[in-house]
Structure formats: C-alpha cells, structure tokens
Amino acid sequence: MLTLYIENTGTVNGVTDYKYVVMTDAEKIAEGRIKGHKWSDGWRQLVKMIAEESHE
C-alpha cells in the first residue's frame, strides 16, 4: 500500500509549508519539505509538487 503523510508546519496569509513522508507498506521511500504552497492552488497541486520533489 502506498501512503502519503502530509503535515502543515506553518501558514501565513494563505501560504503554507509542509513536511511529507511517502511510505510503501512499512518502508519509507521518500521524505522532505514543501515551502510556499498557496492554499488557493489546491491539494492536487500540493501532491504534484511532492511527486516532483521526490523524483529529483
């Protein structure tokens, strides 16, 4: 099972920073931070940013 954990670490004026962890079953396969995500961009954009960040 693929699981994505996303934690809001701070919000100022509709712009949020997040920590994320990507797991497959019990194994951590990626983790990191996303800074400066605009709430108005929606959750799909956040997940896309995580996927792009994890791919590098």
PDB file of C-alpha atoms in Angstrom:
ATOM      1  CA  MET A   1       0.000   0.000   0.000  1.00  0.00           C
ATOM      2  CA  LEU A   2       1.273   3.483  -0.864  1.00  0.00           C
ATOM      3  CA  THR A   3       0.670   6.051   1.880  1.00  0.00           C
ATOM      4  CA  LEU A   4       1.384   9.777   1.784  1.00  0.00           C
ATOM      5  CA  TYR A   5       1.611  11.667   5.087  1.00  0.00           C
ATOM      6  CA  ILE A   6       1.431  15.464   4.826  1.00  0.00           C
ATOM      7  CA  GLU A   7       1.869  17.765   7.839  1.00  0.00           C
ATOM      8  CA  ASN A   8       1.163  21.503   7.772  1.00  0.00           C
ATOM      9  CA  THR A   9       4.126  23.159   9.509  1.00  0.00           C
ATOM     10  CA  GLY A  10       3.040  26.775   9.249  1.00  0.00           C
ATOM     11  CA  THR A  11       0.651  29.100   7.440  1.00  0.00           C
ATOM     12  CA  VAL A  12       0.948  32.825   6.772  1.00  0.00           C
ATOM     13  CA  ASN A  13      -1.577  34.676   4.594  1.00  0.00           C
ATOM     14  CA  GLY A  14      -2.771  31.555   2.788  1.00  0.00           C
ATOM     15  CA  VAL A  15       0.740  30.266   2.046  1.00  0.00           C
ATOM     16  CA  THR A  16       1.736  27.055   3.795  1.00  0.00           C
ATOM     17  CA  ASP A  17       4.846  24.945   4.391  1.00  0.00           C
ATOM     18  CA  TYR A  18       4.558  21.158   4.686  1.00  0.00           C
ATOM     19  CA  LYS A  19       6.584  18.134   5.739  1.00  0.00           C
ATOM     20  CA  TYR A  20       5.808  14.918   3.898  1.00  0.00           C
ATOM     21  CA  VAL A  21       6.645  11.221   4.111  1.00  0.00           C
ATOM     22  CA  VAL A  22       5.872   8.664   1.420  1.00  0.00           C
ATOM     23  CA  MET A  23       5.603   5.042   2.582  1.00  0.00           C
ATOM     24  CA  THR A  24       5.110   1.764   0.794  1.00  0.00           C
ATOM     25  CA  ASP A  25       3.824  -0.727   3.334  1.00  0.00           C
ATOM     26  CA  ALA A  26       6.211  -0.150   6.291  1.00  0.00           C
ATOM     27  CA  GLU A  27       9.126   1.225   4.238  1.00  0.00           C
ATOM     28  CA  LYS A  28       9.810   4.962   3.939  1.00  0.00           C
ATOM     29  CA  ILE A  29      10.613   5.679   0.292  1.00  0.00           C
ATOM     30  CA  ALA A  30      10.739   9.492   0.365  1.00  0.00           C
ATOM     31  CA  GLU A  31      10.522  12.432   2.733  1.00  0.00           C
ATOM     32  CA  GLY A  32      11.027  16.151   2.501  1.00  0.00           C
ATOM     33  CA  ARG A  33       9.578  19.638   2.767  1.00  0.00           C
ATOM     34  CA  ILE A  34       7.478  21.797   0.511  1.00  0.00           C
ATOM     35  CA  LYS A  35       7.708  25.531   1.168  1.00  0.00           C
ATOM     36  CA  GLY A  36       5.402  28.255  -0.045  1.00  0.00           C
ATOM     37  CA  HIS A  37       2.373  26.295  -1.297  1.00  0.00           C
ATOM     38  CA  LYS A  38      -0.621  28.580  -1.855  1.00  0.00           C
ATOM     39  CA  TRP A  39      -3.885  27.223  -0.475  1.00  0.00           C
ATOM     40  CA  SER A  40      -5.655  28.688  -3.487  1.00  0.00           C
ATOM     41  CA  ASP A  41      -3.676  26.288  -5.737  1.00  0.00           C
ATOM     42  CA  GLY A  42      -5.484  23.347  -4.097  1.00  0.00           C
ATOM     43  CA  TRP A  43      -4.434  19.944  -2.810  1.00  0.00           C
ATOM     44  CA  ARG A  44      -3.795  18.445  -6.257  1.00  0.00           C
ATOM     45  CA  GLN A  45      -1.036  20.982  -6.883  1.00  0.00           C
ATOM     46  CA  LEU A  46       0.467  20.138  -3.473  1.00  0.00           C
ATOM     47  CA  VAL A  47       0.569  16.422  -4.318  1.00  0.00           C
ATOM     48  CA  LYS A  48       2.105  17.247  -7.714  1.00  0.00           C
ATOM     49  CA  MET A  49       4.802  19.335  -6.001  1.00  0.00           C
ATOM     50  CA  ILE A  50       5.564  16.427  -3.648  1.00  0.00           C
ATOM     51  CA  ALA A  51       5.819  13.995  -6.575  1.00  0.00           C
ATOM     52  CA  GLU A  52       8.176  16.318  -8.453  1.00  0.00           C
ATOM     53  CA  GLU A  53      10.296  16.969  -5.343  1.00  0.00           C
ATOM     54  CA  SER A  54      10.535  13.240  -4.553  1.00  0.00           C
ATOM     55  CA  HIS A  55      11.577  12.392  -8.101  1.00  0.00           C
ATOM     56  CA  GLU A  56      14.765  14.514  -8.031  1.00  0.00           C
TER      57      GLU A  56
END
